[in-house]
Coordinates of C-alpha atoms and ligand atoms in Angstrom, one line a residue:
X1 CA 20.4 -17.4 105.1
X2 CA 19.8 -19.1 101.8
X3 CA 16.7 -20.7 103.2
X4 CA 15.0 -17.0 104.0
X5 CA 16.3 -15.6 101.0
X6 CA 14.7 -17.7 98.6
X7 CA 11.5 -18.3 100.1
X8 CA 11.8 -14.1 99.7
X9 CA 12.1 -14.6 96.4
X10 CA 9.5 -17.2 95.8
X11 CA 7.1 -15.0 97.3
X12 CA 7.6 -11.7 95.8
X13 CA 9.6 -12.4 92.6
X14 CA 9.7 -9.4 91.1
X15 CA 9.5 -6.8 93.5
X16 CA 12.8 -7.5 95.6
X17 CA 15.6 -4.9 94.4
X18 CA 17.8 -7.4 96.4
X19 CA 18.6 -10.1 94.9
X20 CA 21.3 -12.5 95.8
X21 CA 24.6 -12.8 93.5
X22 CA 24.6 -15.4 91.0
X23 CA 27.8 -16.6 88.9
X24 CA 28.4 -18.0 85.8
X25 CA 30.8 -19.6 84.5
X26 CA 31.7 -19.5 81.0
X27 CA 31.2 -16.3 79.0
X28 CA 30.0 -18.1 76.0
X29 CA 26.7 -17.7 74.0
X30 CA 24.2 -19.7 76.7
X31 CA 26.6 -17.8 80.0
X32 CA 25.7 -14.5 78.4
X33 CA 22.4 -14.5 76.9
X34 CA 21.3 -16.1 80.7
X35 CA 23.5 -13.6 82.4
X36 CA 21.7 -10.6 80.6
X37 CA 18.4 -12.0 81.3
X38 CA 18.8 -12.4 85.3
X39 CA 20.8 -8.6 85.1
X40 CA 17.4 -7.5 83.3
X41 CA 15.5 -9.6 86.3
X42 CA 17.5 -7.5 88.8
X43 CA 20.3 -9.8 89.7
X44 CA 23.6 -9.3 90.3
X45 CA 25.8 -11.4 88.0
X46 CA 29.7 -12.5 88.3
X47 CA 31.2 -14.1 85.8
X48 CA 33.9 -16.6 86.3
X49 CA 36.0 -16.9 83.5
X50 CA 39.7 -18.1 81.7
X51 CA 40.1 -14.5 80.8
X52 CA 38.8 -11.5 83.1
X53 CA 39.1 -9.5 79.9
X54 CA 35.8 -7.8 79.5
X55 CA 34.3 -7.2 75.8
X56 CA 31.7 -5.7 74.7
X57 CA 29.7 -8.8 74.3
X58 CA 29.3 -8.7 78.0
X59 CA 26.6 -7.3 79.6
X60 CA 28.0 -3.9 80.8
X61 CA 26.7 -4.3 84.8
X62 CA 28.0 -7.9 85.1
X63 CA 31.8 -8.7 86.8
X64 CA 34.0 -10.7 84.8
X65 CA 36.6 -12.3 87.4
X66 CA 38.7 -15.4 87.3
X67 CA 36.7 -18.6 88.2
X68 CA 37.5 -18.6 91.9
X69 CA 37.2 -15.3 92.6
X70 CA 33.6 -15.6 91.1
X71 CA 32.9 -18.7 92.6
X72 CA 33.7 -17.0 96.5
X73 CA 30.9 -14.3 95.2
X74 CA 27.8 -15.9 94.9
X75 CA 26.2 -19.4 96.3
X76 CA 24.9 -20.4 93.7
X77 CA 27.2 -21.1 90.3
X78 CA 25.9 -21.4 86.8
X79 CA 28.0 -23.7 84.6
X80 CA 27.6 -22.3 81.2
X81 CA 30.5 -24.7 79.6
X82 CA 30.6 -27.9 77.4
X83 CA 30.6 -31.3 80.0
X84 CA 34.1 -32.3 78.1
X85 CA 35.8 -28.9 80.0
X86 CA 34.6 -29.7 83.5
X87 CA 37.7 -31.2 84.7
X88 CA 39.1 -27.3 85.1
X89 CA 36.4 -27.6 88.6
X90 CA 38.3 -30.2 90.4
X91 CA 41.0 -28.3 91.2
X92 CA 38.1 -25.6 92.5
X93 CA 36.5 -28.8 94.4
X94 CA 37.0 -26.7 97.8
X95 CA 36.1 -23.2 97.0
X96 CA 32.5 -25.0 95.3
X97 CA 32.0 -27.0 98.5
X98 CA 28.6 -26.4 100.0
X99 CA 27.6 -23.9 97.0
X100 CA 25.0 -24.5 94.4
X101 CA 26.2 -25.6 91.1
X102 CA 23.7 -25.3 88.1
X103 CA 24.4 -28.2 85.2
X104 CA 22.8 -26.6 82.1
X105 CA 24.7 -28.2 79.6
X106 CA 23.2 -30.5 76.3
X107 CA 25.1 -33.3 74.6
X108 CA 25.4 -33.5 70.7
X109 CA 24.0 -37.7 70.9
X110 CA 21.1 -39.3 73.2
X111 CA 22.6 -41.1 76.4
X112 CA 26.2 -40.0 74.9
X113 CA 27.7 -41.0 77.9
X114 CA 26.8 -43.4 80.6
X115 CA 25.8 -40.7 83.5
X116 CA 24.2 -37.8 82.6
X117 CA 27.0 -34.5 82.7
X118 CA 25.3 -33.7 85.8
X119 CA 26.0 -36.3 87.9
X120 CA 29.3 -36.3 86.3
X121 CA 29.6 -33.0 87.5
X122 CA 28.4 -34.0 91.3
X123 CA 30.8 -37.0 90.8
X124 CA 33.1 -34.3 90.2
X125 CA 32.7 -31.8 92.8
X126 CA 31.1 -33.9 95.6
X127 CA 31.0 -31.6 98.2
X128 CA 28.5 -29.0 96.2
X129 CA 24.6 -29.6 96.0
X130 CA 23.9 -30.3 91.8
X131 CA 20.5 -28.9 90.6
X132 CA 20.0 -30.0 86.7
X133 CA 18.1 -26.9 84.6
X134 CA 17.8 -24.5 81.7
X135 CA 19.0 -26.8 79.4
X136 CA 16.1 -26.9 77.5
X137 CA 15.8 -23.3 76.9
X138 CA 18.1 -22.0 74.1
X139 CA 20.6 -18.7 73.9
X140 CA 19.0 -17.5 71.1
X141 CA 15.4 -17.7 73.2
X142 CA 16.9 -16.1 75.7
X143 CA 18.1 -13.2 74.2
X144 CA 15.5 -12.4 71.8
X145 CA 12.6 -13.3 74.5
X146 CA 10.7 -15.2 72.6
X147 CA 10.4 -17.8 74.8
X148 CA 6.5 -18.5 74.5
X149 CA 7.5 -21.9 73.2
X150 CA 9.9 -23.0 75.7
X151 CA 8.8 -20.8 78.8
X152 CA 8.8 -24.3 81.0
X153 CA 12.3 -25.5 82.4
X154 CA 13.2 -28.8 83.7
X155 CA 14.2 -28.8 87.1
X156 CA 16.3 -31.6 89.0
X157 CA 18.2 -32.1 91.7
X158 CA 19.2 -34.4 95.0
X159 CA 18.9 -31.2 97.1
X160 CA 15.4 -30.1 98.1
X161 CA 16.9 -26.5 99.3
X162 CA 19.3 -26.0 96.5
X163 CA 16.4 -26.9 94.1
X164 CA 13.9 -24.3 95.6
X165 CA 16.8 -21.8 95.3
X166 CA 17.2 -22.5 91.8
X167 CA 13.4 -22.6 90.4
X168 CA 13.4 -19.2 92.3
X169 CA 15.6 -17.7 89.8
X170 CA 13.6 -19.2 87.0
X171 CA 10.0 -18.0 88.3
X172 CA 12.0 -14.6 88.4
X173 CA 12.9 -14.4 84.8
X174 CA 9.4 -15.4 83.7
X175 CA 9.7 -19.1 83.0
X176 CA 7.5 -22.1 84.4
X177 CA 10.3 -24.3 86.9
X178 CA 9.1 -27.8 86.1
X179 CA 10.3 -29.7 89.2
X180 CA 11.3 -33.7 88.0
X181 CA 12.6 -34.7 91.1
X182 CA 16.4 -36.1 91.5
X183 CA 19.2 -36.0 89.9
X184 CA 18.3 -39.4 88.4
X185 CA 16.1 -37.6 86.1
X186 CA 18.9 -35.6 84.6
X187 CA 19.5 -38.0 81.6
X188 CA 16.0 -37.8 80.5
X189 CA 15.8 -34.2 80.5
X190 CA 19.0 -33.7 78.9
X191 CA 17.8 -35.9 76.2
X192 CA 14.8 -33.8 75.8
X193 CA 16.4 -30.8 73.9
X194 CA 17.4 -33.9 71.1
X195 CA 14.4 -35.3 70.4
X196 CA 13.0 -33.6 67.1
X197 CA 9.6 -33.9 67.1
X198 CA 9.1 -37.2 68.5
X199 CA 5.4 -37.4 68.4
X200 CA 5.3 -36.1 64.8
X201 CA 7.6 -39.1 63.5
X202 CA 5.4 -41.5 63.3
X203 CA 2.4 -39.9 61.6
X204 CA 5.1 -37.9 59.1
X205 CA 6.9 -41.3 58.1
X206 CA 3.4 -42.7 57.8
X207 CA 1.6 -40.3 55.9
X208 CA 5.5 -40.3 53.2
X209 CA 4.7 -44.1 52.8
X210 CA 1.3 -43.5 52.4
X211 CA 1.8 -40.9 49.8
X212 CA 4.4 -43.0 47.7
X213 CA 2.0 -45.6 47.7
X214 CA -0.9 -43.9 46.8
X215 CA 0.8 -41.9 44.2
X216 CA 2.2 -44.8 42.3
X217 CA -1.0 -46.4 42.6
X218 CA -2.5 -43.4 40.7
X219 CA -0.2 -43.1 38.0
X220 CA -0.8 -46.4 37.5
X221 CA -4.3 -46.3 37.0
X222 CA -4.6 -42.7 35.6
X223 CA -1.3 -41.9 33.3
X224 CA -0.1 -45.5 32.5
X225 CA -2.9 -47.4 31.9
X226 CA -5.0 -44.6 29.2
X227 CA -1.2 -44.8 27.9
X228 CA -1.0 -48.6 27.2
X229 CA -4.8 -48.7 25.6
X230 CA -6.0 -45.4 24.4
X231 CA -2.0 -44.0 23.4
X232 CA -3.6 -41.0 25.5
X233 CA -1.2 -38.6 27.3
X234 CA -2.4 -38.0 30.6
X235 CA 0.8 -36.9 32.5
X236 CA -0.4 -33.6 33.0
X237 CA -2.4 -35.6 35.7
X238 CA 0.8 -35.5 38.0
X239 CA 0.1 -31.8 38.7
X240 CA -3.4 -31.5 40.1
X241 CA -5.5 -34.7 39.3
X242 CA -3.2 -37.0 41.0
X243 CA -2.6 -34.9 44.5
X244 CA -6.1 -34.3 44.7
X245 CA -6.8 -38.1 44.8
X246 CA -4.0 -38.3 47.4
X247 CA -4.7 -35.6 49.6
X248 CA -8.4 -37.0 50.9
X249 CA -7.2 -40.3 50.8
X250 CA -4.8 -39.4 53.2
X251 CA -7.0 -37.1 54.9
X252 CA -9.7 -39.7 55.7
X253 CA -7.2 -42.8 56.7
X254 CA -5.2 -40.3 58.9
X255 CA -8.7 -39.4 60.7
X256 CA -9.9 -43.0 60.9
X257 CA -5.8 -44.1 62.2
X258 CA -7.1 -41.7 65.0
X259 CA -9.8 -43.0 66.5
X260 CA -8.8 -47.0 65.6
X261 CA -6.3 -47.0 68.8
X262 CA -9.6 -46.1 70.7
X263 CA -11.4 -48.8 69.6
X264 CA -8.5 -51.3 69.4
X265 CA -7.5 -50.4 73.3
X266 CA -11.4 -51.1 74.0
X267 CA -11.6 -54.4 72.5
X268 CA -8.3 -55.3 74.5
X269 CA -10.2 -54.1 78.0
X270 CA -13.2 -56.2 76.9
X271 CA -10.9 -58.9 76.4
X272 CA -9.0 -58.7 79.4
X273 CA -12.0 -57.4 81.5
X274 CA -9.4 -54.9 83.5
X275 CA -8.0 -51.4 82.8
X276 CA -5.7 -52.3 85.0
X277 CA -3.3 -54.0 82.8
X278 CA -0.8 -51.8 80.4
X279 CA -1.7 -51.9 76.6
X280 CA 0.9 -53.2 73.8
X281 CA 3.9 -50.6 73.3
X282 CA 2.8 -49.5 70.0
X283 CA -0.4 -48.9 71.1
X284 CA 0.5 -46.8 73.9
X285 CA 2.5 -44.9 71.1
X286 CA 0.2 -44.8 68.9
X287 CA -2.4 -43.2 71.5
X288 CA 0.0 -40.5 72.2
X289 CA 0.6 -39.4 68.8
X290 CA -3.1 -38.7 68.1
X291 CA -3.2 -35.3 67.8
X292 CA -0.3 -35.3 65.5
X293 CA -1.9 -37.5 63.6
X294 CA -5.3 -35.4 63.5
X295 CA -3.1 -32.7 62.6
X296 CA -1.5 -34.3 59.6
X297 CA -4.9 -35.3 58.3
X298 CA -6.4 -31.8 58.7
X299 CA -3.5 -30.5 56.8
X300 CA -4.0 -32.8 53.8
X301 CA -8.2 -32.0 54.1
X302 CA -6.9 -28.7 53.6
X303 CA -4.9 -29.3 50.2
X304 CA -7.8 -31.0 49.1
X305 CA -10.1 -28.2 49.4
X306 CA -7.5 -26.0 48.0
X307 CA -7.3 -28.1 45.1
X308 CA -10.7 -28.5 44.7
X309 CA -11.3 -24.9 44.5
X310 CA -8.7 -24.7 41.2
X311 CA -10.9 -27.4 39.2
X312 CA -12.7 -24.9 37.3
X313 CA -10.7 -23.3 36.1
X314 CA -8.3 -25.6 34.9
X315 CA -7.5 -26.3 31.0
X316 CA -8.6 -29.6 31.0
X317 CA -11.9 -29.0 32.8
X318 CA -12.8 -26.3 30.5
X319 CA -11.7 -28.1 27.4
X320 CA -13.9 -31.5 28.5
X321 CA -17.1 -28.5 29.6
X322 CA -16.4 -26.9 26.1
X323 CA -16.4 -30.3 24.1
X324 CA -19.5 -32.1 25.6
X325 CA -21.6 -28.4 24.6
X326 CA -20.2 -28.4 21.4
X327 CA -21.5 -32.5 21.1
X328 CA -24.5 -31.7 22.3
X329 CA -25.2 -28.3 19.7
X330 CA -24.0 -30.3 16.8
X331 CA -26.2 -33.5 17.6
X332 CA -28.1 -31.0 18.6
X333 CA -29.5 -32.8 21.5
X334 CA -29.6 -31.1 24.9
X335 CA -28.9 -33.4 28.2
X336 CA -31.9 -33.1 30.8
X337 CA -31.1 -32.6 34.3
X338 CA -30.8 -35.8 36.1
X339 CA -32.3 -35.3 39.5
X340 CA -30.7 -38.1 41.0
X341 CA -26.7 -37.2 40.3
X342 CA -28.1 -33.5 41.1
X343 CA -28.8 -34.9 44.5
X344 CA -25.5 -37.0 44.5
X345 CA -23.5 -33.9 43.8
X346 CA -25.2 -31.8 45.7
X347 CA -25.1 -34.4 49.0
X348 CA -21.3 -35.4 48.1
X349 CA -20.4 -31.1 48.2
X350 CA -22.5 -30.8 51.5
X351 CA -20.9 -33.3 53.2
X352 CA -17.3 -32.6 52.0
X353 CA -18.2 -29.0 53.4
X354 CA -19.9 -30.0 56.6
X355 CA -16.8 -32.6 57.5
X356 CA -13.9 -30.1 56.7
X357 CA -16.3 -27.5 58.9
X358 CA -15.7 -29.9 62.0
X359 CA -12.2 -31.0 61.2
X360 CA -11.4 -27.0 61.6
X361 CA -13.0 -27.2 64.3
X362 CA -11.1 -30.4 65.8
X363 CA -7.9 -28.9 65.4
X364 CA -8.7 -25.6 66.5
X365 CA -9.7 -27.2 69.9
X366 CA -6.1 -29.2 70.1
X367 CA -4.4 -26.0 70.1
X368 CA -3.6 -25.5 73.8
X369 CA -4.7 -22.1 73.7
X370 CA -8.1 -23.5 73.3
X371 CA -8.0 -26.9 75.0
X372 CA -6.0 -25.5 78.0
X373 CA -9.8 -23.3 78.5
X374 CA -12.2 -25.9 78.0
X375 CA -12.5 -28.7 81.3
X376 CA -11.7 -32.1 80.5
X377 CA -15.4 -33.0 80.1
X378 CA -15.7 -30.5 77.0
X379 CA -12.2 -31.6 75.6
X380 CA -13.2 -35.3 75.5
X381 CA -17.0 -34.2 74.2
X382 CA -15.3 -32.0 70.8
X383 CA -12.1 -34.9 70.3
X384 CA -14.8 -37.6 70.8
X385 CA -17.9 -37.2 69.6
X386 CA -17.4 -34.5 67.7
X387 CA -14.7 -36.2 66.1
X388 CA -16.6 -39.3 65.6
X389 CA -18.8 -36.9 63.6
X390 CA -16.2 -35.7 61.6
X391 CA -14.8 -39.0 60.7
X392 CA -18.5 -40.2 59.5
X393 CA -19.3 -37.0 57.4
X394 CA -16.1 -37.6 55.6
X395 CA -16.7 -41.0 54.7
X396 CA -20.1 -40.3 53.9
X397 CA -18.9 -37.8 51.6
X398 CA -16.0 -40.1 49.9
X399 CA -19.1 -42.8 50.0
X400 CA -21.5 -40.1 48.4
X401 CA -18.4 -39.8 45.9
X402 CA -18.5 -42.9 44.6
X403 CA -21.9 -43.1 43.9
X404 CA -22.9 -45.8 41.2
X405 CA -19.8 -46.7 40.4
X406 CA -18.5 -49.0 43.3
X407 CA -19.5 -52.0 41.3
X408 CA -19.6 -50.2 37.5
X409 CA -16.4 -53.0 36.0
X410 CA -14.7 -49.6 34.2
X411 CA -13.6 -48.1 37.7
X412 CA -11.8 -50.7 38.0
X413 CA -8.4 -50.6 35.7
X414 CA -6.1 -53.7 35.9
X415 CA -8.3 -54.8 38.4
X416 CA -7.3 -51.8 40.6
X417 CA -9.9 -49.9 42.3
X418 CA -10.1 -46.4 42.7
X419 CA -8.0 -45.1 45.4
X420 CA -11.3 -43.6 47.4
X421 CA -12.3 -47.0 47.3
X422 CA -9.5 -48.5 49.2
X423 CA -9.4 -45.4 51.3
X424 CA -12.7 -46.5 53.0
X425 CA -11.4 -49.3 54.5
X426 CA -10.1 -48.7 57.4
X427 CA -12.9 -45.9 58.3
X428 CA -15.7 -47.8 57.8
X429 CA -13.9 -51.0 59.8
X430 CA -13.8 -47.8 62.7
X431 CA -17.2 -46.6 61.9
X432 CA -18.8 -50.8 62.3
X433 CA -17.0 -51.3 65.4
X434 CA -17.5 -48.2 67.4
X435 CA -21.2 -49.1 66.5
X436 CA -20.8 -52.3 67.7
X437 CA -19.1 -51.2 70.8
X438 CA -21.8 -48.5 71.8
X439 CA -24.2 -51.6 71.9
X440 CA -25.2 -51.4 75.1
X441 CA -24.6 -55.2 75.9
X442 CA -21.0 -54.0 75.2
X443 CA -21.0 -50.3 76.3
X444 CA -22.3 -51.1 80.0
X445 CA -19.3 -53.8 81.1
X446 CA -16.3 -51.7 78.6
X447 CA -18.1 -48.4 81.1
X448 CA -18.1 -50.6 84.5
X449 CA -14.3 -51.7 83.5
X450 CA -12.9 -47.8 83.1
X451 CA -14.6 -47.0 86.5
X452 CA -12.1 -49.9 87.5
X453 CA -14.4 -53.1 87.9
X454 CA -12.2 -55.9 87.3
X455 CA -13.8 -59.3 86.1
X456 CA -10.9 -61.6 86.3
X457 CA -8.5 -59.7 89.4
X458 CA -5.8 -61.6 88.8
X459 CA -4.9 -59.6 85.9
X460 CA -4.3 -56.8 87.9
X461 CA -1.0 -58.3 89.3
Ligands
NAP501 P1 30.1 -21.7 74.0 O1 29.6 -20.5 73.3 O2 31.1 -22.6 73.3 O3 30.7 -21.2 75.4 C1 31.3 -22.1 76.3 C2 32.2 -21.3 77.2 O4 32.9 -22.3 78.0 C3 33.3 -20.5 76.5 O5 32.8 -19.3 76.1 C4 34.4 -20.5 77.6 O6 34.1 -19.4 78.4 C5 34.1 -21.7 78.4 N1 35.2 -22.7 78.1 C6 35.6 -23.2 76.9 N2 36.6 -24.1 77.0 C7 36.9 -24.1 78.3 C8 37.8 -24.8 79.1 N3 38.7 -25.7 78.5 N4 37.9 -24.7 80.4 C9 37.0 -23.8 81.0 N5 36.1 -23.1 80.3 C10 36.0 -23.2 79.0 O7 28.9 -22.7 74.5 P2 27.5 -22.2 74.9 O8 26.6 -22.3 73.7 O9 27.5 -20.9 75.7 O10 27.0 -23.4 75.8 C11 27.5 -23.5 77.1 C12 26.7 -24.6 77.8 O11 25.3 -24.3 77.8 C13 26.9 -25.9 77.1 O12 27.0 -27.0 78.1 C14 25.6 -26.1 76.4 O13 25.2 -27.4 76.2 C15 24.6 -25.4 77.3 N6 23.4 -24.8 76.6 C16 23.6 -24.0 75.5 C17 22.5 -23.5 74.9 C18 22.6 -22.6 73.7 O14 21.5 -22.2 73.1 N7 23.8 -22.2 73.3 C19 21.2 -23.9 75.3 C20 21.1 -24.7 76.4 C21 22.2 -25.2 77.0 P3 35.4 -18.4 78.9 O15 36.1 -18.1 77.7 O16 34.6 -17.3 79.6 O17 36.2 -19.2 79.9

């Protein structure tokens, strides 16, 4: 019966006005918003609760009944309750025998207790057939249908039938069943709903040490050392000067932290002479947070040109443009043009515009909007190469930047560089040894080992 009915479902979804019962138990938050979703999916829904006291909170076509009345309605049982109440099913271990019992439940800790709460529920009702889902979508979600975000929902269970059944019901209210396979998998995805923002950690703790760094490095330099020797007051530095050293600082050694994983996992296969052999932790970590990373770095390229834009028309800029005409009409000497800082400027603006244009354009294809409508071939083209791009018209233009005055002695204050200077570093380390890796004595073996040539095999084991 259960068999026909839900490969039914999985074939016409939406048009059968005969859907089997479902129950849930628990007329909480996550029992009701799911409830009123499979009623608006053309379910029937039971509720099994402490109270058969109906209340307006309650979807009007759904049946509030005690838990084993419920139960005896439906095969398949959503458990809609906190893990720590699930000792009330033991005594209902015979009535749930053979029926389908949906864990949807989240803990308030990672790995808060030693088995997952839904193999403590099949532990606790071993005659019934566990299938691990929803958990990942939230009440809230649910109820307001904005669920674009969080359409897909983790599926696991021991029970190939009883897990078909149950990723029926969630093609038919619109989300994406995401099968993970047994029931061994339940931990994992009922860690999932705690992990906040894992891939963003690393690049948002990176990018706050970077910025503490770099901004003590600059009030250094720019506020406290014209205050020790010229008893000038440049604090006012803090609000625009400052940030808009820190923001393309950050910009370009975000970018260049993206591609340097590349390079570093090439150098390892070179060294190794196998792709068959894992890379370092970290640098599997590191790989995966890319984007994030790319992201980050496209935000802060973005405060820079923000800040940028407000340079004119700040006091101090107009004040130091006011003061040098006024020098100039009372010594009454006009500067010529100089040709060559005409060219700098010029070259420094064009690249600065011509590098953010392809950053956009980076992180516009990383949305998955876009990348899920490109093939992989195009993907790897714009993150690659167009990227590579990217990182060399910004450090051209920070290069461009500094001009003359990489070697003048006044850039440097307490024998402190400039911060673009230091920012540099770690691009142009990319930049040399991506070039040195595209040498074809070094491009054709690093190409013949990711196509799976192996020089030593043993490696491989
Ligand atoms: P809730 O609002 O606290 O509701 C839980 C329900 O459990 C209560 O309304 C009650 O229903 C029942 N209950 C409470 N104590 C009980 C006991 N001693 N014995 C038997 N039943 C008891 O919680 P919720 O937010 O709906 O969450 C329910 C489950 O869904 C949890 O496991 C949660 O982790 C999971 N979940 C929630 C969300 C969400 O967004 N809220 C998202 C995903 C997963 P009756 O009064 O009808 O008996």
């Amino acid at each position: 019966m259960k068999k026909n009915s839900s490969n039914a479902m999985a074939l016409a979804p939406n048009t059968s006005n005969k859907r089997e019962t479902v129950c849930i138990f628990g007329t909480g938050d996550f029992g009701r918003a799911l409830g009123h979703k499979m009623i608006q999916s053309g379910y029937p829904v039971v509720f099994g609760s402490r109270s058969t006291q109906t209340s307006s909170l309650i979807p009007k076509d759904a049946e509030v009944l005690s838990h084993a009345e419920a139960a005896q309605k439906a095969a398949i049982i959503i458990i809609a309750i906190q893990r720590q109440h699930y000792n009330f099913l033991t005594p209902l271990a015979e009535i749930l025998h053979g029926k389908v019992l949906v864990d949807v439940s989240n803990n308030s800790k990672i790995n808060q207790y030693p088995e997952s709460n839904a193999e403590y529920l099949s532990q606790l009702v071993p005659g019934a057939k566990v299938v691990k889902a929803f958990n990942t979508v939230s009440a809230w979600a649910l109820q307001s249908g904005t669920l674009d975000a969080s359409r897909q929902v983790f599926v696991c269970g021991d029970d190939m039938e009883a897990k078909q059944m149950v990723m029926d019901i969630v093609r038919a209210l619109g989300l994406t069943p995401l099968d993970q396979g047994s029931l061994l998998a339940a931990q994992e995805i009922e860690n999932y709903p705690l992990q906040l923002f894992p891939m963003w950690k690393f690049p948002i703790f990176l990018s706050l040490g970077l910025i503490a760094f770099f901004f003590f490095y600059s009030l250094t330099r720019d506020v406290i050392y014209p205050y020790v020797y010229e008893k000038a007051d440049f604090s006012f530095f803090i609000a625009i000067s400052i940030p808009n050293r820190i923001c393309p600082v950050l910009a370009l050694i975000l970018l260049a932290l993206v591609y340097l994983p590349g390079v570093l996992a090439a150098i390892i296969q070179l060294y190794r002479g196998t792709k068959y052999r894992r890379f370092p932790d970290w640098l599997d970590k590191w790989m995966l947070c890319r984007k994030q990373l790319g992201l980050v770095a496209l935000a802060f390229a973005s405060l820079h040109v923000l800040y940028t834009l407000v340079i004119p028309i700040r006091s101090f800029v107009r004040w130091r443009t006011s003061n040098q005409i006024v020098s100039q009409a009372l010594n009454n000497a006009t500067e010529p043009l100089n040709i060559t800082s005409a060219w700098l400027s010029d070259s420094y603006l064009a690249l600065g515009i011509l590098g953010f244009f392809l950053f956009v354009l980076l992180g516009i294809t990383s949305l998955p909007s876009v990348s899920n409508n490109v093939n992989w071939q195009e993907f790897r083209f714009v993150q690659s190469k167009l990227g590579y791009l990217t990182l060399i018209l910004c450090t051209a233009h920070t290069l461009v930047y500094g001009g003359k005055r990489f070697l003048s002695p006044s850039s440097y204050r307490w024998y402190l560089p400039n911060t673009y200077m230091l920012s540099l570093i770690i691009p142009c380390i990319v930049l040399v040894v991506k070039f040195v890796l595209i040498l074809p004595c070094l491009d054709k073996p690093l190409t013949r080992i990711r196509q799976g040539w192996e020089r030593n095999p043993q490696y491989s084991e």
